[in-house]
Amino acid sequence: MHCPFCRHADSRVVDSRTADDGSSIRRRRQCPNCQRRFTTIETASLSVVKRSGATEPFSRDKVVAGVRKACQGRPVSADDLALLAQRVEETLRGSGSAEIDAYEIGLAILGPLRELDEVAYLRFASVYQAFDSLDDFDAAITSLRAERAERETAAGTAPGGSVEEAPTAST
Ligand SMILES: [Zn+2]
């Protein structure tokens, strides 16, 4: 690896450290020519195969950009989006393959986005899964409601405890 300061063709590793989660290695390097030090980070490559067949490196920024529009006007912070992109990357890396289809990224986004914000999820899913009728929305909403009911049951808030959470008009 060449020196970023003087472009000398070689550099020497003076220290290596594995990240806590084991996903990357930081190397401290020194240039034998100008003696300056710099750090490199080594991660396993993760390539995205686009529909055209071209590949590009996986990018969390692109995940965030892809989801941001669906989150407009929703109580979703930049931190939430960064965390979502991180979870998406972990899911994709967890699949163990170095190359993934662009389609799989959308699939990996759906789960965490549903937990983050149901409205943003519906917007994203409607585009990604090409909803073309009210029935598609209806099915997605029914599934969201069923999951929510399951969560509440699991959390021990139902039956009987959900009255306050779902106030209804009394007139
Ligand atoms: Zn140098």
PDB file of C-alpha atoms and ligand atoms in Angstrom:
ATOM      1  CA  MET A   1       0.000   0.000   0.000  1.00  0.00           C
ATOM      2  CA  HIS A   2       1.537   3.316  -0.980  1.00  0.00           C
ATOM      3  CA  CYS A   3       2.008   6.286   1.342  1.00  0.00           C
ATOM      4  CA  PRO A   4      -0.858   8.832   1.140  1.00  0.00           C
ATOM      5  CA  PHE A   5       1.564  11.672   1.942  1.00  0.00           C
ATOM      6  CA  CYS A   6       4.553  11.194  -0.334  1.00  0.00           C
ATOM      7  CA  ARG A   7       3.172   8.408  -2.581  1.00  0.00           C
ATOM      8  CA  HIS A   8       6.113   6.183  -1.719  1.00  0.00           C
ATOM      9  CA  ALA A   9       5.344   2.748  -3.114  1.00  0.00           C
ATOM     10  CA  ASP A  10       5.657   0.824   0.125  1.00  0.00           C
ATOM     11  CA  SER A  11       4.694   1.038   3.786  1.00  0.00           C
ATOM     12  CA  ARG A  12       5.334  -0.977   6.905  1.00  0.00           C
ATOM     13  CA  VAL A  13       2.679  -2.269   9.316  1.00  0.00           C
ATOM     14  CA  VAL A  14       3.539  -1.174  12.868  1.00  0.00           C
ATOM     15  CA  ASP A  15       0.340  -2.295  14.615  1.00  0.00           C
ATOM     16  CA  SER A  16      -2.772  -4.391  13.852  1.00  0.00           C
ATOM     17  CA  ARG A  17      -5.954  -4.389  15.819  1.00  0.00           C
ATOM     18  CA  THR A  18      -9.147  -6.363  15.226  1.00  0.00           C
ATOM     19  CA  ALA A  19     -12.413  -4.526  15.862  1.00  0.00           C
ATOM     20  CA  ASP A  20     -14.417  -5.804  18.837  1.00  0.00           C
ATOM     21  CA  ASP A  21     -17.020  -7.453  16.637  1.00  0.00           C
ATOM     22  CA  GLY A  22     -14.342  -9.048  14.479  1.00  0.00           C
ATOM     23  CA  SER A  23     -15.665  -7.446  11.305  1.00  0.00           C
ATOM     24  CA  SER A  24     -12.598  -5.360  10.512  1.00  0.00           C
ATOM     25  CA  ILE A  25      -8.907  -4.902  11.155  1.00  0.00           C
ATOM     26  CA  ARG A  26      -7.226  -1.544  11.667  1.00  0.00           C
ATOM     27  CA  ARG A  27      -3.588  -1.373  10.683  1.00  0.00           C
ATOM     28  CA  ARG A  28      -1.240   1.382  11.693  1.00  0.00           C
ATOM     29  CA  ARG A  29       1.345   1.853   8.959  1.00  0.00           C
ATOM     30  CA  GLN A  30       4.512   3.838   8.623  1.00  0.00           C
ATOM     31  CA  CYS A  31       6.147   5.111   5.479  1.00  0.00           C
ATOM     32  CA  PRO A  32       9.862   4.216   5.296  1.00  0.00           C
ATOM     33  CA  ASN A  33      10.450   7.253   3.086  1.00  0.00           C
ATOM     34  CA  CYS A  34       8.809  10.180   4.921  1.00  0.00           C
ATOM     35  CA  GLN A  35       8.306   8.337   8.254  1.00  0.00           C
ATOM     36  CA  ARG A  36       4.724   9.525   8.555  1.00  0.00           C
ATOM     37  CA  ARG A  37       2.058   7.198   9.931  1.00  0.00           C
ATOM     38  CA  PHE A  38      -1.433   6.416   8.667  1.00  0.00           C
ATOM     39  CA  THR A  39      -4.203   3.928   9.369  1.00  0.00           C
ATOM     40  CA  THR A  40      -5.937   1.515   7.046  1.00  0.00           C
ATOM     41  CA  ILE A  41      -9.096  -0.416   7.785  1.00  0.00           C
ATOM     42  CA  GLU A  42      -9.551  -3.806   6.264  1.00  0.00           C
ATOM     43  CA  THR A  43     -13.029  -5.339   5.916  1.00  0.00           C
ATOM     44  CA  ALA A  44     -14.338  -8.249   3.902  1.00  0.00           C
ATOM     45  CA  SER A  45     -15.652  -6.897   0.638  1.00  0.00           C
ATOM     46  CA  LEU A  46     -19.385  -6.942   0.035  1.00  0.00           C
ATOM     47  CA  SER A  47     -20.452  -6.343  -3.540  1.00  0.00           C
ATOM     48  CA  VAL A  48     -23.877  -5.520  -4.838  1.00  0.00           C
ATOM     49  CA  VAL A  49     -24.902  -6.953  -8.197  1.00  0.00           C
ATOM     50  CA  LYS A  50     -27.176  -4.488  -9.907  1.00  0.00           C
ATOM     51  CA  ARG A  51     -29.943  -5.378 -12.303  1.00  0.00           C
ATOM     52  CA  SER A  52     -27.691  -4.406 -15.197  1.00  0.00           C
ATOM     53  CA  GLY A  53     -25.181  -7.040 -14.049  1.00  0.00           C
ATOM     54  CA  ALA A  54     -22.646  -4.421 -12.951  1.00  0.00           C
ATOM     55  CA  THR A  55     -21.292  -4.670  -9.423  1.00  0.00           C
ATOM     56  CA  GLU A  56     -20.534  -1.945  -6.921  1.00  0.00           C
ATOM     57  CA  PRO A  57     -19.384  -1.966  -3.288  1.00  0.00           C
ATOM     58  CA  PHE A  58     -22.158  -2.131  -0.710  1.00  0.00           C
ATOM     59  CA  SER A  59     -22.837   1.313   0.725  1.00  0.00           C
ATOM     60  CA  ARG A  60     -24.702   2.133   3.940  1.00  0.00           C
ATOM     61  CA  ASP A  61     -25.192   5.644   2.606  1.00  0.00           C
ATOM     62  CA  LYS A  62     -27.170   4.272  -0.299  1.00  0.00           C
ATOM     63  CA  VAL A  63     -29.376   2.283   2.068  1.00  0.00           C
ATOM     64  CA  VAL A  64     -30.057   5.458   4.045  1.00  0.00           C
ATOM     65  CA  ALA A  65     -30.756   7.402   0.849  1.00  0.00           C
ATOM     66  CA  GLY A  66     -33.129   4.683  -0.309  1.00  0.00           C
ATOM     67  CA  VAL A  67     -35.107   4.711   2.913  1.00  0.00           C
ATOM     68  CA  ARG A  68     -35.040   8.427   3.668  1.00  0.00           C
ATOM     69  CA  LYS A  69     -37.803   9.299   1.228  1.00  0.00           C
ATOM     70  CA  ALA A  70     -40.171   6.794   2.807  1.00  0.00           C
ATOM     71  CA  CYS A  71     -39.422   8.365   6.204  1.00  0.00           C
ATOM     72  CA  GLN A  72     -40.305  11.925   5.211  1.00  0.00           C
ATOM     73  CA  GLY A  73     -42.446  13.584   7.869  1.00  0.00           C
ATOM     74  CA  ARG A  74     -42.068  10.597  10.171  1.00  0.00           C
ATOM     75  CA  PRO A  75     -40.415  10.660  13.619  1.00  0.00           C
ATOM     76  CA  VAL A  76     -37.270   8.950  12.330  1.00  0.00           C
ATOM     77  CA  SER A  77     -33.892  10.490  13.165  1.00  0.00           C
ATOM     78  CA  ALA A  78     -30.611  10.366  11.281  1.00  0.00           C
ATOM     79  CA  ASP A  79     -29.339   8.066  14.029  1.00  0.00           C
ATOM     80  CA  ASP A  80     -32.274   5.725  13.466  1.00  0.00           C
ATOM     81  CA  LEU A  81     -31.421   5.565   9.776  1.00  0.00           C
ATOM     82  CA  ALA A  82     -27.728   4.973  10.457  1.00  0.00           C
ATOM     83  CA  LEU A  83     -28.618   2.139  12.811  1.00  0.00           C
ATOM     84  CA  LEU A  84     -31.001   0.664  10.270  1.00  0.00           C
ATOM     85  CA  ALA A  85     -28.302   0.725   7.594  1.00  0.00           C
ATOM     86  CA  GLN A  86     -25.926  -0.975  10.020  1.00  0.00           C
ATOM     87  CA  ARG A  87     -28.454  -3.725  10.699  1.00  0.00           C
ATOM     88  CA  VAL A  88     -29.006  -4.183   6.981  1.00  0.00           C
ATOM     89  CA  GLU A  89     -25.270  -4.577   6.437  1.00  0.00           C
ATOM     90  CA  GLU A  90     -25.010  -7.065   9.312  1.00  0.00           C
ATOM     91  CA  THR A  91     -27.874  -9.099   7.871  1.00  0.00           C
ATOM     92  CA  LEU A  92     -26.290  -9.158   4.422  1.00  0.00           C
ATOM     93  CA  ARG A  93     -22.831 -10.025   5.750  1.00  0.00           C
ATOM     94  CA  GLY A  94     -24.446 -12.670   7.924  1.00  0.00           C
ATOM     95  CA  SER A  95     -25.671 -14.408   4.785  1.00  0.00           C
ATOM     96  CA  GLY A  96     -22.029 -15.286   4.197  1.00  0.00           C
ATOM     97  CA  SER A  97     -21.847 -14.414   0.527  1.00  0.00           C
ATOM     98  CA  ALA A  98     -19.481 -11.766  -0.796  1.00  0.00           C
ATOM     99  CA  GLU A  99     -21.891 -10.829  -3.575  1.00  0.00           C
ATOM    100  CA  ILE A 100     -25.519  -9.938  -3.091  1.00  0.00           C
ATOM    101  CA  ASP A 101     -28.311  -8.940  -5.433  1.00  0.00           C
ATOM    102  CA  ALA A 102     -29.634  -5.404  -5.157  1.00  0.00           C
ATOM    103  CA  TYR A 103     -33.020  -6.999  -4.560  1.00  0.00           C
ATOM    104  CA  GLU A 104     -31.788  -8.628  -1.349  1.00  0.00           C
ATOM    105  CA  ILE A 105     -30.929  -5.232   0.088  1.00  0.00           C
ATOM    106  CA  GLY A 106     -34.549  -4.139  -0.161  1.00  0.00           C
ATOM    107  CA  LEU A 107     -35.573  -7.384   1.479  1.00  0.00           C
ATOM    108  CA  ALA A 108     -33.110  -6.833   4.327  1.00  0.00           C
ATOM    109  CA  ILE A 109     -34.453  -3.293   4.807  1.00  0.00           C
ATOM    110  CA  LEU A 110     -38.080  -4.355   5.281  1.00  0.00           C
ATOM    111  CA  GLY A 111     -37.683  -6.016   8.693  1.00  0.00           C
ATOM    112  CA  PRO A 112     -35.805  -3.266  10.556  1.00  0.00           C
ATOM    113  CA  LEU A 113     -37.881  -0.550   8.871  1.00  0.00           C
ATOM    114  CA  ARG A 114     -41.095  -2.211  10.041  1.00  0.00           C
ATOM    115  CA  GLU A 115     -39.800  -2.086  13.609  1.00  0.00           C
ATOM    116  CA  LEU A 116     -38.738   1.520  13.191  1.00  0.00           C
ATOM    117  CA  ASP A 117     -41.863   3.050  11.697  1.00  0.00           C
ATOM    118  CA  GLU A 118     -44.901   1.288  10.295  1.00  0.00           C
ATOM    119  CA  VAL A 119     -45.954   4.099   7.988  1.00  0.00           C
ATOM    120  CA  ALA A 120     -42.477   4.426   6.490  1.00  0.00           C
ATOM    121  CA  TYR A 121     -42.451   0.650   6.114  1.00  0.00           C
ATOM    122  CA  LEU A 122     -45.722   0.679   4.183  1.00  0.00           C
ATOM    123  CA  ARG A 123     -44.442   3.428   1.896  1.00  0.00           C
ATOM    124  CA  PHE A 124     -41.197   1.598   1.246  1.00  0.00           C
ATOM    125  CA  ALA A 125     -42.837  -1.793   0.796  1.00  0.00           C
ATOM    126  CA  SER A 126     -45.427  -0.370  -1.582  1.00  0.00           C
ATOM    127  CA  VAL A 127     -42.687   0.815  -3.919  1.00  0.00           C
ATOM    128  CA  TYR A 128     -40.258  -2.037  -3.397  1.00  0.00           C
ATOM    129  CA  GLN A 129     -42.815  -4.807  -3.673  1.00  0.00           C
ATOM    130  CA  ALA A 130     -44.724  -2.904  -6.359  1.00  0.00           C
ATOM    131  CA  PHE A 131     -48.090  -2.802  -4.629  1.00  0.00           C
ATOM    132  CA  ASP A 132     -50.613  -2.208  -7.373  1.00  0.00           C
ATOM    133  CA  SER A 133     -53.915  -2.325  -5.558  1.00  0.00           C
ATOM    134  CA  LEU A 134     -55.599  -1.503  -2.269  1.00  0.00           C
ATOM    135  CA  ASP A 135     -55.656  -5.231  -1.562  1.00  0.00           C
ATOM    136  CA  ASP A 136     -51.853  -5.226  -1.372  1.00  0.00           C
ATOM    137  CA  PHE A 137     -51.943  -2.451   1.226  1.00  0.00           C
ATOM    138  CA  ASP A 138     -54.733  -4.222   3.036  1.00  0.00           C
ATOM    139  CA  ALA A 139     -52.717  -7.442   3.253  1.00  0.00           C
ATOM    140  CA  ALA A 140     -49.627  -5.585   4.491  1.00  0.00           C
ATOM    141  CA  ILE A 141     -51.630  -3.706   7.126  1.00  0.00           C
ATOM    142  CA  THR A 142     -53.375  -6.870   8.272  1.00  0.00           C
ATOM    143  CA  SER A 143     -49.997  -8.517   8.708  1.00  0.00           C
ATOM    144  CA  LEU A 144     -48.697  -5.492  10.662  1.00  0.00           C
ATOM    145  CA  ARG A 145     -51.728  -5.605  12.968  1.00  0.00           C
ATOM    146  CA  ALA A 146     -51.346  -9.335  13.515  1.00  0.00           C
ATOM    147  CA  GLU A 147     -47.696  -8.876  14.424  1.00  0.00           C
ATOM    148  CA  ARG A 148     -48.469  -6.032  16.759  1.00  0.00           C
ATOM    149  CA  ALA A 149     -51.132  -8.113  18.519  1.00  0.00           C
ATOM    150  CA  GLU A 150     -48.605 -10.922  18.842  1.00  0.00           C
ATOM    151  CA  ARG A 151     -46.039  -8.574  20.368  1.00  0.00           C
ATOM    152  CA  GLU A 152     -48.555  -7.229  22.854  1.00  0.00           C
ATOM    153  CA  THR A 153     -49.578 -10.711  23.861  1.00  0.00           C
ATOM    154  CA  ALA A 154     -45.941 -11.669  24.276  1.00  0.00           C
ATOM    155  CA  ALA A 155     -45.328  -8.557  26.372  1.00  0.00           C
ATOM    156  CA  GLY A 156     -48.213  -9.532  28.628  1.00  0.00           C
ATOM    157  CA  THR A 157     -50.246  -6.388  28.001  1.00  0.00           C
ATOM    158  CA  ALA A 158     -53.189  -8.288  26.564  1.00  0.00           C
ATOM    159  CA  PRO A 159     -55.861  -9.249  27.261  1.00  0.00           C
ATOM    160  CA  GLY A 160     -57.394  -6.410  29.202  1.00  0.00           C
ATOM    161  CA  GLY A 161     -54.331  -4.215  29.295  1.00  0.00           C
ATOM    162  CA  SER A 162     -54.688  -2.763  25.853  1.00  0.00           C
ATOM    163  CA  VAL A 163     -57.694  -0.566  26.515  1.00  0.00           C
ATOM    164  CA  GLU A 164     -55.650   2.495  27.412  1.00  0.00           C
ATOM    165  CA  GLU A 165     -53.384   2.063  24.416  1.00  0.00           C
ATOM    166  CA  ALA A 166     -56.240   2.211  21.958  1.00  0.00           C
ATOM    167  CA  PRO A 167     -58.570   4.996  22.963  1.00  0.00           C
ATOM    168  CA  THR A 168     -61.793   5.148  20.969  1.00  0.00           C
ATOM    169  CA  ALA A 169     -64.212   8.029  20.490  1.00  0.00           C
ATOM    170  CA  SER A 170     -67.081   7.671  22.919  1.00  0.00           C
ATOM    171  CA  THR A 171     -69.606   9.781  21.095  1.00  0.00           C
TER     172      THR A 171
HETATM  173 ZN    ZN B   1       5.647   8.758   2.796  1.00  0.00          ZN
END
